[in-house]
Coordinates of C-alpha atoms and ligand atoms in Angstrom, one line a residue:
M1270 CA -0.5 -4.6 8.8
C1271 CA 1.0 -8.0 9.5
G1272 CA 0.9 -10.9 7.2
I1273 CA -0.7 -14.2 7.9
V1274 CA -0.5 -17.4 5.9
A1275 CA -1.9 -20.8 6.6
Y1276 CA -1.9 -24.3 4.9
I1277 CA -3.8 -27.5 5.0
G1278 CA -3.3 -30.3 2.4
K1279 CA -1.1 -33.1 1.4
K1280 CA 2.3 -31.5 0.9
E1281 CA 4.5 -30.4 3.7
A1282 CA 3.4 -27.1 5.3
L1283 CA 6.7 -25.6 6.8
P1284 CA 8.4 -24.9 3.4
I1285 CA 5.1 -23.3 2.1
L1286 CA 4.6 -21.3 5.1
I1287 CA 8.1 -19.9 5.3
D1288 CA 8.0 -19.2 1.5
G1289 CA 4.5 -17.5 1.9
L1290 CA 5.8 -15.4 5.0
K1291 CA 8.8 -14.1 2.9
R1292 CA 6.4 -12.9 0.4
L1293 CA 4.1 -11.3 2.9
E1294 CA 7.1 -9.6 4.7
Y1295 CA 6.5 -6.2 3.2
R1296 CA 3.6 -6.1 5.5
G1297 CA 5.7 -6.1 8.5
Y1298 CA 9.1 -7.6 9.7
D1299 CA 9.4 -7.2 13.4
S1300 CA 8.9 -10.8 14.2
A1301 CA 8.0 -14.1 12.5
G1302 CA 6.5 -17.3 13.6
V1303 CA 4.9 -20.7 12.7
S1304 CA 2.9 -23.5 14.3
V1305 CA 2.8 -26.9 12.6
F1306 CA 0.6 -29.9 13.5
S1307 CA 3.3 -32.4 13.8
G1308 CA 2.7 -36.0 15.3
G1309 CA -0.3 -35.1 17.4
K1310 CA 1.5 -32.1 18.8
I1311 CA 1.6 -28.4 17.7
I1312 CA 5.2 -27.2 17.3
T1313 CA 5.9 -23.5 17.5
E1314 CA 9.0 -21.5 16.6
K1315 CA 9.3 -17.7 16.6
A1316 CA 12.1 -15.2 16.3
V1317 CA 12.3 -11.6 16.3
G1318 CA 13.1 -9.9 13.1
K1319 CA 12.8 -10.9 9.6
V1320 CA 11.7 -14.3 8.2
V1321 CA 15.2 -15.3 7.6
E1322 CA 15.9 -15.2 11.4
L1323 CA 13.0 -17.8 11.9
E1324 CA 14.7 -19.8 9.3
N1325 CA 18.0 -19.7 11.0
K1326 CA 16.4 -20.6 14.3
I1327 CA 14.8 -23.8 12.8
N1328 CA 18.0 -24.2 11.0
G1329 CA 17.1 -27.1 8.6
R1330 CA 15.3 -29.2 11.4
D1331 CA 12.6 -31.4 10.0
I1332 CA 8.9 -30.3 11.5
P1333 CA 7.1 -32.8 9.5
G1334 CA 3.3 -31.8 9.4
K1335 CA 0.7 -30.9 6.4
I1336 CA -1.2 -28.3 8.4
G1337 CA 0.1 -25.0 9.8
I1338 CA -0.2 -21.4 10.4
A1339 CA 2.4 -18.6 10.3
H1340 CA 2.7 -14.9 10.8
T1341 CA 5.0 -11.9 10.0
R1342 CA 4.3 -9.1 12.3
W1343 CA 4.3 -5.2 12.4
A1344 CA 4.1 -4.3 16.1
T1345 CA 1.1 -2.4 17.5
H1346 CA 0.5 -3.8 21.3
G1347 CA 3.7 -5.0 22.7
K1348 CA 7.2 -4.4 21.5
P1349 CA 8.9 -6.8 19.0
S1350 CA 10.0 -9.8 20.9
E1351 CA 9.9 -13.3 20.8
K1352 CA 6.8 -13.5 23.4
N1353 CA 4.9 -11.0 21.4
A1354 CA 5.6 -12.8 18.2
H1355 CA 2.4 -14.9 17.0
P1356 CA 1.3 -17.6 16.9
H1357 CA -0.4 -17.1 20.3
C1358 CA -2.1 -19.8 22.3
D1359 CA -4.2 -20.4 25.3
C1360 CA -3.3 -21.6 28.7
G1361 CA -3.9 -25.3 27.8
K1362 CA -1.6 -25.0 24.7
N1363 CA -4.5 -26.4 22.4
I1364 CA -5.6 -23.3 20.3
F1365 CA -2.9 -21.5 18.3
L1366 CA -3.7 -18.6 16.3
V1367 CA -2.2 -15.9 14.3
H1368 CA -3.8 -12.5 13.6
N1369 CA -3.6 -9.2 11.4
G1370 CA -5.4 -6.4 12.8
I1371 CA -6.3 -4.8 16.2
I1372 CA -8.7 -6.1 19.0
E1373 CA -9.7 -2.7 20.5
N1374 CA -11.4 -4.1 23.7
Y1375 CA -8.4 -6.3 24.5
K1376 CA -7.7 -4.7 27.9
E1377 CA -11.2 -5.2 29.3
L1378 CA -11.4 -8.8 27.9
K1379 CA -7.9 -9.5 29.3
A1380 CA -8.9 -8.1 32.7
D1381 CA -12.2 -10.3 32.9
L1382 CA -10.1 -13.6 31.6
E1383 CA -7.4 -12.8 34.3
K1384 CA -10.0 -12.7 37.0
I1385 CA -11.2 -16.2 36.2
G1386 CA -7.6 -17.5 36.1
H1387 CA -6.2 -17.3 32.6
K1388 CA -2.5 -16.5 32.4
F1389 CA -1.3 -14.4 29.6
S1390 CA 2.3 -14.7 28.1
S1391 CA 2.5 -11.6 25.9
D1392 CA 1.6 -8.0 25.6
T1393 CA -0.3 -8.5 22.6
D1394 CA -4.1 -7.7 21.9
T1395 CA -4.1 -10.9 20.1
E1396 CA -3.7 -13.4 22.7
V1397 CA -7.1 -12.7 24.3
L1398 CA -8.5 -14.3 21.4
A1399 CA -7.0 -17.6 22.1
H1400 CA -8.0 -17.6 25.7
L1401 CA -11.6 -16.6 25.0
I1402 CA -11.8 -19.5 22.5
E1403 CA -10.5 -21.8 25.1
E1404 CA -13.2 -20.4 27.9
Y1405 CA -15.9 -20.8 25.4
K1406 CA -14.8 -24.3 24.3
K1407 CA -15.8 -25.4 27.8
Q1408 CA -19.2 -25.2 26.6
V1409 CA -19.7 -25.6 22.9
P1410 CA -17.5 -27.0 20.1
I1411 CA -14.5 -25.1 18.8
K1412 CA -16.3 -23.6 15.7
E1413 CA -19.0 -22.1 17.9
A1414 CA -16.5 -21.1 20.3
V1415 CA -14.7 -18.9 17.7
W1416 CA -17.9 -17.3 16.5
R1417 CA -18.9 -16.5 20.3
T1418 CA -15.3 -15.1 20.7
L1419 CA -15.6 -13.0 17.5
A1420 CA -19.0 -11.7 18.6
H1421 CA -17.3 -10.5 21.9
V1422 CA -14.3 -8.6 20.1
E1423 CA -14.2 -5.2 18.9
G1424 CA -11.7 -4.3 16.1
T1425 CA -10.2 -5.8 13.1
Y1426 CA -9.1 -9.1 12.3
G1427 CA -7.7 -11.6 9.7
L1428 CA -7.4 -14.9 11.5
A1429 CA -6.3 -18.5 11.3
I1430 CA -6.7 -20.8 14.0
I1431 CA -5.8 -24.4 14.9
D1432 CA -6.8 -26.6 17.8
R1433 CA -5.0 -29.7 18.9
N1434 CA -8.0 -31.6 19.4
E1435 CA -9.2 -30.9 15.8
P1436 CA -6.3 -32.1 13.9
E1437 CA -7.6 -32.0 10.3
K1438 CA -8.9 -28.4 10.2
I1439 CA -8.0 -24.8 10.1
F1440 CA -10.6 -22.0 10.8
V1441 CA -10.3 -18.6 9.3
A1442 CA -12.1 -15.5 9.9
R1443 CA -12.1 -12.0 8.4
N1444 CA -13.3 -8.5 9.7
G1445 CA -11.6 -5.6 8.4
S1446 CA -8.3 -7.2 7.4
P1447 CA -8.1 -9.1 4.1
L1448 CA -8.1 -12.9 3.8
V1449 CA -7.8 -14.8 0.5
L1450 CA -8.1 -18.8 0.3
G1451 CA -6.2 -20.2 -2.6
V1452 CA -7.7 -23.4 -4.1
I1453 CA -4.8 -25.8 -4.9
D1454 CA -5.0 -29.3 -6.4
D1455 CA -4.2 -31.1 -3.1
G1456 CA -5.4 -28.6 -0.6
Y1457 CA -5.9 -24.8 0.5
I1458 CA -3.3 -21.9 1.3
I1459 CA -4.9 -18.9 2.9
A1460 CA -3.2 -15.7 3.3
S1461 CA -3.3 -11.9 3.9
D1462 CA -3.1 -11.3 0.1
I1463 CA -2.3 -13.3 -3.0
A1464 CA 1.5 -13.0 -2.9
P1465 CA 2.0 -16.3 -1.2
I1466 CA -0.8 -18.1 -3.3
V1467 CA 0.0 -17.1 -6.8
R1468 CA 2.9 -19.7 -7.4
Y1469 CA 0.5 -22.4 -6.4
T1470 CA -2.8 -21.5 -8.1
N1471 CA -4.7 -18.6 -9.8
Q1472 CA -8.1 -19.9 -8.5
V1473 CA -8.8 -17.8 -5.2
I1474 CA -11.9 -16.9 -3.0
Y1475 CA -12.1 -13.7 -1.3
L1476 CA -13.7 -13.9 2.2
E1477 CA -15.8 -10.9 3.2
D1478 CA -16.2 -9.1 6.6
G1479 CA -18.1 -11.3 9.0
E1480 CA -17.2 -14.7 7.3
M1481 CA -15.5 -17.6 8.6
A1482 CA -14.4 -20.5 6.7
E1483 CA -13.8 -24.0 8.1
V1484 CA -11.2 -25.6 6.0
T1485 CA -10.1 -29.2 5.9
P1486 CA -7.6 -31.0 3.4
C1487 CA -10.6 -31.9 1.0
G1488 CA -12.9 -28.9 1.2
F1489 CA -14.4 -25.8 3.0
Q1490 CA -17.3 -24.3 4.2
V1491 CA -18.0 -20.5 4.8
T1492 CA -20.5 -19.3 7.1
N1493 CA -21.6 -15.8 8.1
L1494 CA -22.3 -14.2 11.7
K1495 CA -25.6 -15.9 11.6
R1496 CA -24.0 -19.3 11.1
K1497 CA -25.6 -19.4 7.7
K1498 CA -23.7 -21.4 5.1
V1499 CA -22.2 -18.7 2.1
E1500 CA -21.8 -19.9 -1.3
K1501 CA -18.5 -18.2 -2.4
E1502 CA -17.6 -17.7 -6.2
I1503 CA -13.9 -18.7 -7.2
S1504 CA -12.1 -15.5 -8.8
K1505 CA -9.2 -15.8 -11.2
I1506 CA -6.1 -13.8 -10.4
D1507 CA -3.8 -12.5 -13.2
W1508 CA -0.7 -11.7 -11.6
T1509 CA 2.0 -14.2 -12.4
L1510 CA 4.8 -15.3 -10.1
E1511 CA 7.5 -13.9 -12.3
E1512 CA 5.9 -10.5 -11.9
A1513 CA 6.2 -10.9 -8.2
E1514 CA 10.0 -11.6 -8.3
K1515 CA 13.2 -9.4 -8.5
K1516 CA 14.2 -9.9 -12.2
G1517 CA 17.6 -9.7 -11.5
Y1518 CA 17.6 -6.1 -9.7
D1519 CA 19.3 -5.8 -6.4
H1520 CA 16.0 -4.5 -5.0
F1521 CA 12.3 -4.6 -5.8
M1522 CA 12.2 -0.9 -5.5
L1523 CA 14.8 -0.4 -8.4
K1524 CA 13.1 -3.1 -10.4
E1525 CA 9.6 -1.2 -9.6
I1526 CA 11.0 2.1 -10.6
M1527 CA 12.4 0.7 -13.9
E1528 CA 8.9 -0.9 -14.7
Q1529 CA 7.1 2.5 -14.7
P1530 CA 7.0 2.8 -18.5
E1531 CA 5.4 -0.5 -18.6
A1532 CA 3.1 0.5 -15.7
V1533 CA 2.1 3.7 -17.3
E1534 CA 1.6 1.7 -20.6
N1535 CA -0.8 -0.9 -18.7
A1536 CA -2.7 1.9 -17.2
M1537 CA -3.6 3.4 -20.4
R1538 CA -4.0 0.2 -22.5
G1539 CA -7.3 0.3 -24.2
R1540 CA -8.4 3.4 -22.3
L1541 CA -6.7 6.2 -24.0
V1542 CA -8.4 7.0 -27.3
V1543 CA -6.0 9.6 -28.9
K1544 CA -7.7 10.2 -32.0
E1545 CA -10.9 11.2 -30.2
G1546 CA -9.0 13.1 -27.6
M1547 CA -10.8 10.9 -24.9
A1548 CA -10.3 8.2 -22.4
K1549 CA -12.7 5.3 -22.0
L1550 CA -13.0 3.9 -18.5
G1551 CA -15.1 0.7 -18.5
G1552 CA -15.3 0.9 -14.6
L1553 CA -17.1 4.2 -14.7
R1554 CA -19.5 3.4 -17.2
D1555 CA -22.2 2.7 -14.8
V1556 CA -22.1 5.9 -13.3
A1557 CA -20.9 8.1 -16.3
D1558 CA -24.3 10.0 -16.0
S1559 CA -23.8 10.9 -12.2
L1560 CA -20.3 11.9 -13.0
R1561 CA -21.5 14.5 -15.5
D1562 CA -23.6 16.2 -12.9
L1563 CA -20.8 16.1 -10.4
E1564 CA -19.7 19.5 -8.7
R1565 CA -17.1 18.4 -6.2
L1566 CA -14.7 15.6 -5.8
V1567 CA -13.0 14.8 -2.4
I1568 CA -10.0 12.6 -2.7
V1569 CA -9.0 10.5 0.3
S1570 CA -5.8 8.7 0.6
C1571 CA -2.7 7.9 2.6
G1572 CA 1.0 8.3 2.0
T1573 CA 2.3 8.5 -1.7
S1574 CA -1.2 7.8 -2.9
F1575 CA -2.1 11.2 -1.1
Y1576 CA 0.3 12.9 -3.1
A1577 CA -1.1 11.6 -6.3
G1578 CA -4.2 13.0 -5.0
L1579 CA -2.6 16.5 -4.5
V1580 CA -1.6 16.3 -8.2
A1581 CA -5.1 15.3 -9.4
K1582 CA -6.3 18.5 -7.8
Y1583 CA -4.3 20.6 -10.0
M1584 CA -5.5 18.4 -13.0
F1585 CA -9.3 18.4 -12.3
E1586 CA -9.5 22.1 -11.3
E1587 CA -7.5 23.1 -14.5
Y1588 CA -8.8 20.9 -16.9
A1589 CA -12.4 19.4 -15.9
G1590 CA -13.4 22.5 -13.9
I1591 CA -14.4 20.4 -10.9
R1592 CA -13.7 21.7 -7.5
T1593 CA -11.4 19.0 -5.9
D1594 CA -10.5 18.7 -2.2
V1595 CA -7.7 16.4 -1.1
E1596 CA -7.8 14.8 2.5
F1597 CA -5.9 12.6 4.5
A1598 CA -8.0 9.7 5.1
S1599 CA -7.2 9.5 8.7
E1600 CA -8.2 13.2 9.0
F1601 CA -11.5 12.9 6.9
R1602 CA -12.9 9.9 8.8
Y1603 CA -12.9 11.9 12.0
R1604 CA -14.1 15.3 10.7
K1605 CA -17.6 16.3 9.8
P1606 CA -17.3 16.1 6.1
I1607 CA -19.9 18.0 4.2
L1608 CA -21.0 15.9 1.4
N1609 CA -24.0 15.8 -0.8
Q1610 CA -25.5 14.1 -3.9
K1611 CA -23.2 16.1 -6.2
T1612 CA -20.1 15.2 -4.5
A1613 CA -18.3 12.0 -5.2
V1614 CA -15.5 10.6 -2.9
L1615 CA -12.5 9.2 -4.7
A1616 CA -10.0 6.8 -2.8
I1617 CA -6.6 6.3 -4.3
T1618 CA -5.0 3.4 -2.8
Q1619 CA -2.4 0.9 -4.0
S1620 CA -3.1 -2.1 -1.9
G1621 CA -6.9 -1.4 -1.6
E1622 CA -6.7 -2.3 2.2
T1623 CA -5.4 0.7 4.0
A1624 CA -7.5 1.0 7.1
D1625 CA -7.9 4.9 7.2
T1626 CA -8.8 4.9 3.5
L1627 CA -11.2 2.1 4.0
A1628 CA -12.9 3.8 6.8
A1629 CA -13.0 7.1 4.9
I1630 CA -14.8 5.5 2.2
R1631 CA -17.4 3.8 4.4
E1632 CA -18.1 7.1 6.1
A1633 CA -18.6 8.6 2.7
K1634 CA -21.0 5.9 2.0
N1635 CA -22.8 6.2 5.3
K1636 CA -23.4 10.0 4.3
G1637 CA -24.7 8.8 0.8
A1638 CA -22.0 10.2 -1.2
M1639 CA -21.0 8.1 -4.5
T1640 CA -17.7 6.3 -3.7
L1641 CA -15.0 5.7 -6.4
G1642 CA -11.6 4.0 -6.3
I1643 CA -8.3 3.8 -8.2
V1644 CA -6.8 0.7 -6.8
N1645 CA -4.0 -1.5 -8.0
V1646 CA -4.9 -4.8 -6.1
V1647 CA -7.6 -6.6 -7.8
G1648 CA -10.3 -7.8 -5.6
S1649 CA -9.1 -5.9 -2.7
T1650 CA -11.6 -4.5 0.0
I1651 CA -11.6 -0.8 -1.2
A1652 CA -12.1 -2.1 -4.8
R1653 CA -15.1 -4.2 -4.0
E1654 CA -16.7 -1.5 -1.6
T1655 CA -16.5 1.5 -3.9
D1656 CA -19.4 2.0 -6.2
A1657 CA -17.0 2.2 -9.4
G1658 CA -13.4 2.5 -10.2
V1659 CA -10.6 2.0 -12.1
Y1660 CA -7.9 -0.7 -11.7
N1661 CA -4.1 0.2 -12.2
H1662 CA -3.1 -2.9 -13.8
A1663 CA 0.5 -2.0 -12.4
G1664 CA 1.3 -5.5 -11.3
P1665 CA 2.5 -6.4 -7.7
E1666 CA 4.4 -3.6 -5.9
I1667 CA 6.5 -5.4 -3.3
G1668 CA 8.9 -2.4 -2.3
V1669 CA 7.5 -0.9 0.6
A1670 CA 8.0 2.5 -0.6
S1671 CA 5.8 3.1 -3.4
T1672 CA 7.0 4.0 -7.1
K1673 CA 5.4 2.5 -9.9
A1674 CA 1.9 2.7 -8.4
F1675 CA 2.5 6.4 -7.9
T1676 CA 3.1 7.0 -11.6
S1677 CA 0.3 4.5 -12.5
Q1678 CA -2.1 6.6 -10.3
L1679 CA -1.0 9.7 -12.0
S1680 CA -1.6 8.2 -15.4
I1681 CA -5.0 7.0 -14.6
L1682 CA -5.8 10.6 -12.9
A1683 CA -4.8 12.0 -16.1
L1684 CA -7.2 9.8 -17.9
F1685 CA -9.8 10.5 -15.6
T1686 CA -9.3 14.5 -16.3
L1687 CA -9.7 13.7 -19.8
F1688 CA -12.9 11.7 -19.1
L1689 CA -14.5 14.3 -16.9
G1690 CA -13.1 17.2 -18.8
R1691 CA -14.6 16.0 -22.2
Q1692 CA -18.0 15.4 -20.4
R1693 CA -17.6 19.3 -19.7
D1694 CA -16.0 22.2 -21.4
M1695 CA -12.8 20.7 -22.6
S1696 CA -12.4 21.0 -26.3
F1697 CA -11.5 18.1 -28.7
V1698 CA -8.3 20.1 -29.5
M1699 CA -7.2 20.1 -25.9
G1700 CA -8.4 16.7 -25.0
K1701 CA -6.3 15.3 -28.1
R1702 CA -3.3 17.2 -26.9
I1703 CA -3.5 15.7 -23.5
A1704 CA -4.1 12.5 -24.9
E1705 CA -1.1 12.8 -27.5
E1706 CA 1.3 13.7 -24.8
L1707 CA 0.2 11.1 -22.3
A1708 CA 0.8 8.5 -24.7
K1709 CA 4.4 9.5 -25.3
V1710 CA 5.0 9.5 -21.3
P1711 CA 6.3 5.6 -21.3
E1712 CA 9.0 6.4 -23.9
L1713 CA 10.0 9.8 -22.3
M1714 CA 10.5 7.9 -18.8
K1715 CA 12.9 5.7 -20.5
K1716 CA 15.1 8.6 -21.4
I1717 CA 15.5 9.5 -17.8
F1718 CA 16.9 6.0 -17.0
K1719 CA 19.7 6.9 -19.4
D1720 CA 20.9 9.3 -16.5
S1721 CA 20.7 6.6 -14.0
Q1722 CA 24.5 6.7 -13.3
K1723 CA 24.7 10.4 -13.1
I1724 CA 21.9 10.3 -10.5
K1725 CA 23.7 7.9 -8.7
K1726 CA 26.7 9.9 -8.8
I1727 CA 24.9 12.8 -7.3
A1728 CA 23.5 10.7 -4.5
K1729 CA 26.9 9.6 -3.6
K1730 CA 28.1 13.3 -3.6
Y1731 CA 25.5 14.2 -1.2
S1732 CA 25.8 11.1 1.0
G1733 CA 27.1 12.9 3.8
S1734 CA 23.9 15.3 4.1
S1735 CA 21.6 14.5 6.9
D1736 CA 19.0 17.0 5.9
F1737 CA 17.3 18.0 2.6
L1738 CA 14.7 20.4 1.5
Y1739 CA 12.5 19.4 -1.5
L1740 CA 10.7 22.4 -3.3
G1741 CA 8.4 22.8 -6.3
R1742 CA 5.5 24.7 -7.4
K1743 CA 2.0 23.9 -8.7
Y1744 CA 1.9 20.5 -10.2
N1745 CA 5.4 19.8 -8.7
Y1746 CA 4.6 20.8 -5.3
P1747 CA 3.2 17.5 -4.5
I1748 CA 6.2 15.9 -6.1
A1749 CA 8.4 17.8 -3.7
M1750 CA 6.7 16.3 -0.9
E1751 CA 6.9 12.8 -2.6
G1752 CA 10.4 13.0 -3.2
A1753 CA 11.0 14.2 0.5
L1754 CA 9.0 11.1 1.5
K1755 CA 10.9 8.9 -0.5
I1756 CA 14.3 9.6 1.2
K1757 CA 12.7 9.8 4.6
E1758 CA 11.3 6.2 4.2
I1759 CA 14.2 4.5 2.7
A1760 CA 17.3 6.4 3.7
Y1761 CA 16.1 7.8 7.4
V1762 CA 17.1 11.1 6.4
H1763 CA 15.3 14.2 7.5
A1764 CA 13.7 15.8 4.7
E1765 CA 10.9 18.5 4.2
G1766 CA 8.7 18.9 1.1
Y1767 CA 7.6 22.5 0.5
P1768 CA 5.8 24.6 -2.1
F1769 CA 8.5 26.7 -3.1
G1770 CA 6.5 30.1 -2.6
E1771 CA 6.3 29.2 1.0
M1772 CA 10.1 28.7 1.6
K1773 CA 10.6 32.2 2.6
H1774 CA 8.1 32.1 5.2
G1775 CA 10.1 29.7 7.4
P1776 CA 12.2 26.9 5.8
I1777 CA 14.8 29.4 4.2
A1778 CA 16.1 30.0 7.9
L1779 CA 17.4 26.4 7.8
I1780 CA 19.5 26.9 4.8
D1781 CA 23.2 26.9 5.0
E1782 CA 26.1 25.3 3.1
N1783 CA 25.2 21.9 4.8
F1784 CA 21.7 21.9 4.1
P1785 CA 21.0 21.1 0.5
S1786 CA 17.8 21.6 -1.5
V1787 CA 16.4 19.8 -4.6
A1788 CA 14.4 22.1 -6.6
I1789 CA 12.0 21.1 -9.2
A1790 CA 12.6 23.7 -12.0
T1791 CA 11.0 22.6 -15.0
R1792 CA 10.2 24.9 -17.7
D1793 CA 6.4 25.5 -17.1
S1794 CA 4.2 28.3 -16.0
V1795 CA 6.0 29.0 -12.8
Y1796 CA 9.4 28.5 -14.2
E1797 CA 10.7 32.1 -13.5
K1798 CA 9.3 32.1 -9.9
T1799 CA 11.0 29.0 -9.4
L1800 CA 14.4 30.5 -10.6
S1801 CA 14.0 33.4 -8.0
G1802 CA 13.5 30.8 -5.2
I1803 CA 16.8 29.2 -6.4
Q1804 CA 18.6 32.3 -6.4
E1805 CA 17.3 33.1 -2.7
I1806 CA 18.9 29.6 -1.8
K1807 CA 22.2 30.4 -3.5
A1808 CA 22.4 34.0 -2.0
R1809 CA 22.3 32.1 1.4
G1810 CA 25.0 29.7 0.7
G1811 CA 22.8 26.7 0.1
K1812 CA 23.5 24.0 -2.4
V1813 CA 20.8 23.2 -5.1
I1814 CA 20.2 20.1 -7.1
A1815 CA 17.9 21.0 -9.8
V1816 CA 15.4 18.9 -11.9
A1817 CA 15.1 20.8 -15.1
T1818 CA 13.8 20.5 -18.4
A1819 CA 16.1 18.9 -21.1
G1820 CA 18.0 21.6 -23.2
D1821 CA 17.9 24.2 -20.2
K1822 CA 21.5 24.9 -20.2
S1823 CA 21.1 28.4 -18.5
I1824 CA 20.2 26.7 -15.1
E1825 CA 23.7 24.9 -14.8
K1826 CA 25.3 28.1 -14.2
L1827 CA 22.9 28.8 -11.2
V1828 CA 22.8 25.4 -9.2
D1829 CA 25.3 22.9 -8.2
D1830 CA 23.9 19.8 -10.0
V1831 CA 21.4 19.3 -12.4
I1832 CA 19.1 16.1 -13.5
Y1833 CA 17.3 16.8 -16.8
I1834 CA 13.7 15.3 -17.7
P1835 CA 12.3 15.5 -21.1
K1836 CA 9.7 18.2 -21.8
T1837 CA 6.0 17.5 -21.7
L1838 CA 2.8 19.0 -21.1
E1839 CA 2.9 20.9 -17.6
M1840 CA 0.0 18.7 -16.2
L1841 CA 2.1 15.5 -17.2
T1842 CA 5.4 16.9 -15.6
P1843 CA 4.7 15.2 -12.3
L1844 CA 5.0 11.7 -14.2
L1845 CA 8.6 12.6 -15.2
S1846 CA 9.8 14.7 -12.5
V1847 CA 9.2 12.3 -9.8
V1848 CA 11.4 9.6 -11.6
P1849 CA 14.8 11.2 -10.8
L1850 CA 13.7 11.8 -7.0
Q1851 CA 13.0 8.1 -6.7
L1852 CA 16.3 7.1 -8.2
F1853 CA 18.0 9.8 -6.0
A1854 CA 16.4 8.2 -2.9
Y1855 CA 17.1 4.6 -4.1
Y1856 CA 20.7 5.2 -4.7
F1857 CA 21.1 7.5 -1.8
A1858 CA 19.9 4.7 0.6
A1859 CA 21.3 1.5 -1.3
G1860 CA 24.8 3.4 -1.3
K1861 CA 24.5 3.1 2.5
G1862 CA 23.6 -0.6 2.4
L1863 CA 20.2 0.1 3.7
D1864 CA 17.5 -2.5 3.0
V1865 CA 15.4 -0.2 0.9
D1866 CA 12.6 -2.8 0.0
K1867 CA 11.8 -3.1 3.7
P1868 CA 12.6 0.1 5.5
R1869 CA 12.5 0.2 9.5
N1870 CA 9.1 0.6 11.0
L1871 CA 7.3 0.7 8.0
A1872 CA 4.9 -1.6 6.1
K1873 CA 3.4 -1.6 2.8
S1874 CA 0.0 -2.2 3.5
V1875 CA -1.2 -0.3 6.9
T1876 CA -4.3 -2.1 7.9
V1877 CA -4.5 -0.6 11.2
E1878 CA -5.5 3.0 12.1
Ligands
G6P2928 C1 2.2 2.8 3.5 C2 3.1 2.6 2.5 C3 3.2 3.6 1.5 C4 1.7 3.9 0.7 C5 0.7 4.2 1.9 C6 -0.8 4.1 1.2 O1 2.5 3.9 4.4 O2 4.4 2.3 3.0 O3 4.0 3.5 0.3 O4 1.8 5.1 0.0 O5 0.8 3.2 2.8 O6 -1.0 2.9 0.9 P1 -1.9 2.6 -0.2 O7 -2.0 1.1 -0.5 O8 -3.3 2.9 0.3 O9 -1.7 3.3 -1.4

């Protein structure tokens, strides 16, 4: 969590830093701050809230300077306030730094430093770093002081540090929190991810854990914990600036919902071989033989990506015959997972940086299991640390609430089902059928968008409701959970996602005329059972919004409102049924004037445990 950006070069730093912070804001927006080397001094400005508050505070004031660091915060230690906003500094106000991550042993370090006279001005864990560097600097040069500090701390960090006495340098270091160094014509821009970098260059260097770079306007040198020089390769990024901008939509979230047909298309491009009823997944080529022998898959993920994993369980078990367990990454890593040579652990993650998912993958590796990833962000830590994997190619997802990454994940999971299934018992005929239906999904999604205004009206009709129950069975049970998560995240409305069959074991007690339900009632193998559940709600005076299959006129008599989706294979229904739920949550929240792209208390990339 948190976003950091730093610039060193020939241009004015402040505008680059502010622009960079705005692009990283989805990582947290509790406060923002900047420090710029200006006329031999370091000038720092901080403000509570979003980056725009920082801009208002600076209010056009010229802070000339060609080196600077900046931070947008998602609070962990210490409440959102100016004093807790980064950059933080030492007692002598020489060393300024920004930090993404958590220093776990900060309490002990702080107590030790206080004993020897250091005065702290914030409640953060980060500040100990500045004081420790200050302390070591009494004996050794700054670079070594940073190394000694890092050797002393436990936890995670992406760090950028400037020292008033070294006006031509920025030190950046990484352990567990991402850090990318962009190489531009006349300098360097360093950030937590490529979003602030992409408008200046497509040439980047990914720092690894345990590496530090000393960056000057004319060059950089990367060293490792042993103080040994590391040669780094320059990678090329393929996201354009335009892809990261709003394209005229009111919110990134709406733009990303509308981009889903393209995202699904991109996930399948060159991978779906309809004629052969097969999927070709280049990233799995090297492990294809081991996958043939696989007996069990454990999926680890968080949030929306977790629900993609739950859908995959139904797909893999039904069509590939592979036992699949889906686990919250945050639980998996603290359990005693039973893994063997015939088990692979699959991480599903948009960002590729989620701390719990990363830790789960590392734990699986320790235990000797094969690790796989379905990751959107190219070059992210999980993409690099897994043994093999598949990229989503969904383009940047900026809205904090995940939409297009989810349907992209479902598409890849469907491809993976084909891949694993055809290695096993799945017939050519079945493979071809799935492939043909999957190829049609982008066009079917577009049909749902034609009903956007109807969905908007329904959202308005229910705008007074403060609770919702989302219900679905089988493939649509995870979609009920995802629908509920969407409205919770962006509209701050209480919603529960439940398997429909379980409703009678508890949630039905909540039902009355003020507690509406959203029922996914598509024509599939559990349709009749779903209808019985809807009857049970209606019998208790509850209102029902149904997501139903196009042409199902009879359901209109039973429920209060219907949103139709086109017919597809049952296994692929989630790719369509989730779309109206995303739109419903979006219009519900946007109708109340809420900041749907940056919902309160959330962050897009959760790089803390
Ligand atoms: C955060 C985001 C969610 C996302 C989850 C997992 O909570 O707000 O939208 O689903 O992290 O993120 P990942 O990048 O691992 O998919």
